[in-house]
CSV table of C-alpha atoms in Angstrom, one decimal:
chain,number,residue,atom,x,y,z
H,1,MET,CA,-15.9,8.9,11.7
H,2,GLN,CA,-13.7,5.7,10.2
H,3,ILE,CA,-10.7,7.5,7.9
H,4,ALA,CA,-8.8,4.8,6.0
H,5,LEU,CA,-4.8,6.1,4.8
H,6,HIS,CA,-3.2,4.1,2.5
H,7,LEU,CA,-0.2,5.5,1.5
H,8,GLY,CA,1.7,4.0,-0.5
H,9,ALA,CA,4.7,3.1,-0.7
H,10,HIS,CA,5.6,4.4,-3.7
H,11,CYS,CA,6.2,2.3,-6.7
H,12,THR,CA,4.3,-0.6,-4.8
H,13,ASP,CA,0.8,0.1,-6.0
H,14,GLU,CA,1.0,2.1,-8.4
H,15,GLY,CA,-3.3,3.2,-8.5
H,16,ARG,CA,-4.7,-0.4,-9.0
H,17,LEU,CA,-6.0,-0.5,-5.2
H,18,LEU,CA,-8.4,3.1,-5.3
H,19,ARG,CA,-9.2,2.1,-8.9
H,20,CYS,CA,-10.6,-1.5,-8.2
H,21,LEU,CA,-12.7,0.0,-5.1
H,22,ILE,CA,-14.0,3.0,-7.2
H,23,LYS,CA,-15.2,0.4,-9.6
H,24,ASN,CA,-17.2,-0.9,-6.8
H,25,THR,CA,-18.1,2.3,-5.3
H,26,ASP,CA,-21.8,1.0,-5.2
H,27,LYS,CA,-21.9,-1.5,-3.6
H,28,LEU,CA,-19.5,-0.1,-0.8
H,29,VAL,CA,-21.6,2.8,0.0
H,30,GLU,CA,-24.6,0.4,0.5
H,31,GLN,CA,-22.1,-0.5,3.3
H,32,GLY,CA,-21.0,2.7,4.8
H,33,ILE,CA,-17.8,3.1,3.2
H,34,LEU,CA,-16.9,5.8,0.6
H,35,VAL,CA,-14.3,5.8,-1.4
H,36,ALA,CA,-13.3,9.2,-1.9
H,37,ASP,CA,-12.5,10.9,-5.1
H,38,PRO,CA,-8.7,12.3,-5.2
H,39,ASN,CA,-9.1,15.3,-7.3
H,40,ARG,CA,-11.4,16.6,-5.1
H,41,TYR,CA,-9.7,15.3,-1.5
H,42,ARG,CA,-5.3,15.7,-2.5
H,43,PRO,CA,-5.4,19.5,-3.3
H,44,MET,CA,-8.0,20.0,-0.5
H,45,ILE,CA,-5.1,18.4,2.0
H,46,ARG,CA,-1.7,19.4,0.4
H,47,GLU,CA,-3.6,23.2,0.7
H,48,ALA,CA,-4.3,22.9,4.0
H,49,LEU,CA,-1.3,21.4,5.2
H,50,GLN,CA,0.2,24.2,3.4
H,51,VAL,CA,-1.6,26.9,4.8
H,52,LEU,CA,-1.8,25.4,8.4
H,53,LYS,CA,1.8,24.4,8.8
H,54,ASP,CA,2.5,23.0,12.3
H,55,ALA,CA,-0.8,25.0,13.1
H,56,PRO,CA,-3.6,22.1,14.5
H,57,ALA,CA,-6.5,22.3,12.2
H,58,THR,CA,-9.8,23.6,13.5
H,59,PRO,CA,-13.0,21.6,13.9
H,60,GLU,CA,-14.5,23.8,10.8
H,61,THR,CA,-11.5,22.8,8.8
H,62,GLU,CA,-11.5,19.2,9.8
H,63,GLN,CA,-15.3,19.6,9.0
H,64,THR,CA,-15.1,21.3,5.5
H,65,LEU,CA,-12.7,18.6,4.1
H,66,ILE,CA,-15.2,16.0,5.2
H,67,ASP,CA,-18.4,18.0,3.6
H,68,ALA,CA,-16.5,18.4,0.7
H,69,MET,CA,-16.1,14.5,0.4
H,70,VAL,CA,-19.3,12.9,1.7
H,71,GLU,CA,-22.8,13.5,-0.1
H,72,GLU,CA,-24.4,9.9,1.1
H,73,GLU,CA,-25.7,10.8,4.9
H,74,GLU,CA,-24.7,7.5,5.3
H,75,VAL,CA,-21.2,7.3,5.4
H,76,GLU,CA,-19.3,5.3,8.2
H,77,ARG,CA,-16.1,5.2,6.8
H,78,ILE,CA,-13.5,7.2,4.4
H,79,VAL,CA,-10.9,5.5,2.2
H,80,LEU,CA,-8.0,8.2,1.0
H,81,SER,CA,-5.3,7.4,-1.1
H,82,HIS,CA,-1.9,8.5,-2.0
H,83,ASP,CA,1.1,7.6,-2.4
H,84,ALA,CA,2.7,11.5,-1.1
H,85,PHE,CA,1.3,11.6,2.3
H,86,LEU,CA,4.7,11.2,3.8
H,87,GLY,CA,6.2,12.8,0.6
H,88,VAL,CA,7.2,12.9,-2.8
H,89,ALA,CA,9.2,10.4,-4.7
H,90,ARG,CA,12.3,12.0,-4.6
H,91,ARG,CA,12.4,12.1,-0.9
H,92,ALA,CA,10.9,8.4,-0.1
H,93,VAL,CA,14.7,7.2,0.8
H,94,ASP,CA,16.2,10.3,2.9
H,95,ARG,CA,18.8,11.0,5.2
H,96,ASN,CA,19.7,7.0,5.7
H,97,GLN,CA,15.2,6.9,6.6
H,98,PHE,CA,12.2,6.0,4.2
H,99,TYR,CA,10.5,9.0,3.9
H,100,GLY,CA,12.4,11.3,6.4
H,101,GLY,CA,9.1,14.0,6.3
H,102,THR,CA,7.0,11.7,8.0
H,103,GLY,CA,7.9,13.1,12.2
H,104,TYR,CA,6.1,16.1,10.9
H,105,ARG,CA,4.2,15.4,7.5
H,106,MET,CA,1.7,12.5,9.9
H,107,PRO,CA,1.0,14.9,12.8
H,108,ARG,CA,-0.4,17.9,11.0
H,109,ILE,CA,-2.7,14.8,8.6
H,110,ARG,CA,-3.9,13.3,11.7
H,111,SER,CA,-4.9,16.8,12.8
H,112,LEU,CA,-6.9,17.3,10.0
H,113,PHE,CA,-8.9,14.8,11.1
H,114,ALA,CA,-8.5,14.6,15.2
H,115,SER,CA,-12.0,13.5,15.4
H,116,CYS,CA,-12.5,10.9,13.3
H,117,GLU,CA,-10.8,7.5,13.7
H,118,LEU,CA,-7.7,6.8,11.2
H,119,GLU,CA,-6.2,3.7,10.7
H,120,LEU,CA,-3.1,3.5,8.1
H,121,PHE,CA,-2.3,1.2,5.3
H,122,ILE,CA,1.4,1.3,3.8
H,123,ALA,CA,2.8,-1.5,1.2
H,124,ILE,CA,6.6,-2.1,2.0
H,125,ALA,CA,9.5,-4.0,-0.5
H,126,ASN,CA,12.1,-5.1,-1.0
H,127,PRO,CA,14.8,-2.2,-0.9
H,128,ALA,CA,16.8,-3.5,-3.4
H,129,THR,CA,13.9,-3.1,-5.7
H,130,PHE,CA,12.4,-0.1,-4.1
H,131,ILE,CA,15.1,2.0,-4.3
H,132,PRO,CA,15.8,1.1,-8.4
H,133,ASP,CA,12.1,2.0,-9.2
H,134,VAL,CA,11.5,4.6,-6.6
H,135,PHE,CA,14.4,6.5,-8.5
H,136,GLN,CA,12.9,5.7,-11.7
H,137,LYS,CA,9.8,8.4,-10.6
H,138,SER,CA,11.7,10.7,-9.3
H,139,ALA,CA,12.8,12.1,-12.6
H,140,GLU,CA,16.2,12.1,-11.0
H,141,GLU,CA,19.0,11.8,-13.4
H,142,ASP,CA,22.1,11.4,-11.5
H,143,PHE,CA,21.7,8.4,-8.9
H,144,THR,CA,24.2,9.1,-6.1
H,145,GLN,CA,22.3,12.4,-6.6
H,146,PHE,CA,19.3,10.7,-5.5
H,147,LEU,CA,20.9,8.5,-2.9
H,148,GLY,CA,23.0,11.4,-1.4
H,149,ASP,CA,24.0,10.8,1.8
H,150,THR,CA,21.9,7.8,2.2
H,151,ASP,CA,23.5,4.1,2.8
H,152,PRO,CA,20.9,2.0,1.0
H,153,GLY,CA,22.2,-0.6,3.7
H,154,ARG,CA,20.6,1.1,6.6
H,155,LEU,CA,17.6,1.2,5.7
H,156,ARG,CA,14.8,-0.4,7.9
H,157,TRP,CA,10.8,-0.1,6.6
H,158,SER,CA,10.2,-0.9,10.3
H,159,ASN,CA,11.8,2.4,10.9
H,160,LEU,CA,9.5,4.3,9.2
H,161,LEU,CA,6.6,2.3,10.9
H,162,ALA,CA,8.3,3.0,14.6
H,163,ARG,CA,8.4,6.8,13.7
H,164,LEU,CA,4.1,6.5,12.6
H,165,LYS,CA,3.7,5.0,16.1
H,166,GLU,CA,5.6,7.7,17.8
H,167,VAL,CA,3.9,11.0,16.4
H,168,VAL,CA,0.6,8.7,15.8
H,169,PRO,CA,0.7,6.1,18.4
H,170,ASP,CA,-3.7,6.3,18.6
H,171,THR,CA,-3.5,4.8,15.1
H,172,PRO,CA,-3.4,1.2,14.2
H,173,ILE,CA,-1.1,0.0,11.0
H,174,THR,CA,-1.5,-2.8,8.2
H,175,VAL,CA,1.3,-3.1,7.0
H,176,TRP,CA,2.2,-5.9,4.1
H,177,CYS,CA,5.4,-7.0,1.2
H,178,ASN,CA,4.8,-6.2,-1.8
H,179,GLU,CA,6.2,-9.1,-2.5
H,180,ASP,CA,3.4,-11.5,-1.4
H,181,THR,CA,0.4,-8.6,-3.0
H,182,PRO,CA,-0.7,-11.3,-6.0
H,183,LEU,CA,-1.4,-13.8,-3.0
H,184,ILE,CA,-3.5,-11.6,-1.1
H,185,TRP,CA,-5.0,-9.1,-2.5
H,186,HIS,CA,-8.3,-9.7,-1.7
H,187,ARG,CA,-7.9,-9.4,2.4
H,188,VAL,CA,-5.6,-5.8,1.5
H,189,LEU,CA,-8.7,-4.6,-0.2
H,190,ARG,CA,-11.1,-5.3,2.4
H,191,GLN,CA,-8.8,-4.9,5.0
H,192,VAL,CA,-8.5,-1.1,3.7
H,193,SER,CA,-12.3,-0.8,2.3
H,194,GLY,CA,-13.2,-2.6,5.7
H,195,HIS,CA,-16.2,-3.9,3.4
H,196,ASP,CA,-18.1,-7.5,4.6
H,197,GLU,CA,-16.4,-10.7,4.1
H,198,PHE,CA,-19.6,-12.0,1.6
H,199,THR,CA,-18.8,-9.2,-1.1
H,200,VAL,CA,-17.4,-10.0,-4.3
H,201,LEU,CA,-15.2,-7.0,-5.9
H,202,ASP,CA,-16.2,-6.7,-9.4
H,203,GLY,CA,-11.8,-6.3,-11.1
H,204,SER,CA,-10.3,-7.9,-7.8
H,205,ASP,CA,-9.0,-10.2,-10.0
H,206,ASP,CA,-7.5,-7.3,-12.5
H,207,PHE,CA,-4.2,-7.4,-10.2
H,208,VAL,CA,-3.1,-11.0,-10.9
H,209,ALA,CA,-4.6,-11.0,-14.2
H,210,GLN,CA,-1.6,-8.3,-15.1
H,211,LEU,CA,0.8,-11.7,-13.8
H,212,MET,CA,-0.6,-14.6,-15.9
H,213,THR,CA,-0.9,-15.1,-19.5
H,214,LYS,CA,-4.2,-15.2,-21.2
H,215,ARG,CA,-4.6,-18.3,-21.3
H,216,GLY,CA,-3.5,-19.3,-17.6
H,217,PHE,CA,-6.3,-16.4,-16.3
H,218,ALA,CA,-9.0,-17.7,-18.0
H,219,ARG,CA,-8.3,-21.7,-17.2
H,220,MET,CA,-8.0,-20.2,-13.1
H,221,ARG,CA,-11.4,-18.0,-13.7
H,222,SER,CA,-13.2,-20.9,-15.0
H,223,TYR,CA,-11.6,-23.0,-12.0
H,224,LEU,CA,-12.6,-20.0,-9.5
H,225,GLU,CA,-16.1,-20.4,-11.0
H,226,GLY,CA,-16.4,-23.7,-10.9
H,227,HIS,CA,-14.6,-24.1,-7.5
H,228,PRO,CA,-16.0,-21.3,-5.4
H,229,PRO,CA,-13.2,-20.7,-2.4
H,230,GLN,CA,-15.1,-20.8,1.0
H,231,ASN,CA,-12.1,-18.5,2.7
H,232,ASP,CA,-9.1,-16.1,2.0
H,233,ARG,CA,-6.9,-19.4,2.5
H,234,GLN,CA,-8.4,-21.5,-0.3
H,235,ARG,CA,-8.1,-18.3,-2.5
H,236,GLN,CA,-4.2,-18.5,-2.5
H,237,ARG,CA,-3.6,-22.1,-3.1
H,238,VAL,CA,-5.5,-21.5,-6.3
H,239,LEU,CA,-3.8,-18.2,-6.8
H,240,GLU,CA,-0.3,-19.9,-5.9
H,241,ALA,CA,-0.7,-23.2,-8.0
H,242,PHE,CA,-1.8,-20.7,-11.1
H,243,LEU,CA,0.6,-18.1,-10.7
H,244,GLU,CA,2.9,-21.1,-10.5
H,245,LYS,CA,1.8,-22.5,-14.0
H,246,PHE,CA,1.0,-19.6,-16.0
H,247,ALA,CA,3.1,-16.7,-14.6
H,248,ARG,CA,4.4,-14.7,-17.3
H,249,PRO,CA,8.3,-14.4,-16.6
H,250,ASP,CA,9.0,-10.7,-17.2
H,251,ALA,CA,6.4,-9.3,-15.2
H,252,LEU,CA,7.8,-11.5,-12.2
H,253,GLU,CA,11.1,-11.0,-12.6
H,254,GLN,CA,12.8,-7.2,-12.2
H,255,GLU,CA,16.6,-6.4,-13.5
H,256,ILE,CA,18.3,-4.2,-11.1
H,257,ASP,CA,20.9,-2.4,-13.2
H,258,LEU,CA,22.6,0.7,-10.5
H,259,PRO,CA,26.0,1.9,-10.4
H,260,GLY,CA,28.1,0.8,-8.3
H,261,TRP,CA,25.5,-2.1,-7.2
H,262,THR,CA,27.0,-5.7,-7.4
H,263,ALA,CA,24.4,-8.9,-7.0
H,264,GLN,CA,26.1,-9.6,-3.5
H,265,ASP,CA,24.7,-5.9,-2.9
H,266,VAL,CA,21.5,-7.0,-3.8
H,267,ASP,CA,21.7,-10.4,-2.0
H,268,GLN,CA,22.5,-8.6,1.2
H,269,LEU,CA,19.4,-5.9,0.9
H,270,THR,CA,17.1,-9.1,0.6
H,271,VAL,CA,18.5,-10.7,3.4
H,272,GLN,CA,18.4,-7.5,5.4
H,273,TYR,CA,14.7,-7.3,4.0
H,274,GLU,CA,13.9,-10.5,5.4
H,275,ALA,CA,15.3,-9.6,9.0
H,276,ASP,CA,13.4,-6.6,9.3
H,277,ILE,CA,10.0,-8.4,8.0
H,278,ASP,CA,10.6,-10.1,11.4
H,279,VAL,CA,11.2,-7.4,13.4
H,280,ILE,CA,7.8,-5.8,12.2
H,281,ARG,CA,6.0,-9.1,12.6
H,282,ASN,CA,6.3,-8.2,16.0
H,283,MET,CA,5.6,-4.6,16.5
H,284,PRO,CA,2.7,-4.0,18.9
H,285,ASN,CA,0.0,-2.3,17.1
H,286,VAL,CA,1.2,-3.4,13.8
H,287,ARG,CA,-0.6,-5.4,11.6
H,288,LEU,CA,1.2,-7.9,9.3
H,289,ILE,CA,-1.2,-9.4,6.4
H,290,GLU,CA,1.2,-12.2,5.0
H,291,PRO,CA,0.4,-15.3,3.0
H,292,TRP,CA,-0.6,-18.5,4.8
H,293,LEU,CA,2.4,-21.3,4.5
H,294,GLY,CA,5.5,-18.3,4.1
H,295,SER,CA,5.4,-18.3,0.3
H,296,ARG,CA,5.8,-15.6,-2.2
H,297,PRO,CA,5.1,-16.2,-5.4
H,298,VAL,CA,7.7,-13.1,-6.7
């Protein structure tokens, strides 16, 4: 059994991936892929982790979890998605790390599916936007208290991935930049679910639709119907062209206003983020999904 674990991160996906895949449940089941009902597995996993703590899960516990999710006999791959697998939003920035609890949380989750082939999927984001977003999501009222003793300039996503590789070394990791998602969305959906390249998912353009004017999106759909892209590279070129012409500025621009942050601080975090992506690009056993030609819409 394969388990595809989508880890978030917070404020990067907002449930879009899960909603799209659930919308295509019937198509995916035909290929042996089950997008599990989060209302079933999330409370069960949470309860199991609380009971087990640092004790390894038994084969019976693992089978109970799988049986609760799987009703179809021919399932070969299960997709699980939850942005709290690595920790809650208020702990997403912790002790100069992203998700400081990863070191103990991830091995516990791995233990729950010890006999399965596990794959991890996570979107990352520029700390200059991620920190304000996750602060808002955390429901904390005081930004200084939210940060604690964390220095934003020391935060590195590559550090999180290295910690994941250390605690679950048998698990491949796929990562992508949230800023790239509009251009690579179809590839992200396919990598997470594992469906074949000929399957067209219903609602797979909904993400892009939110970023464009209604007129622009309608024109893009019309163009794609008349000129079906032969591969992902061609699809990206079409998306780039229409986003450049019809993107809604309010959907692509984010105002950053936090106590004590200057434009220079934001620029510095962005430079460090770009350098961090270069590090991630060269990490072994880590797949980075990127747009071709190096262009980004956001």
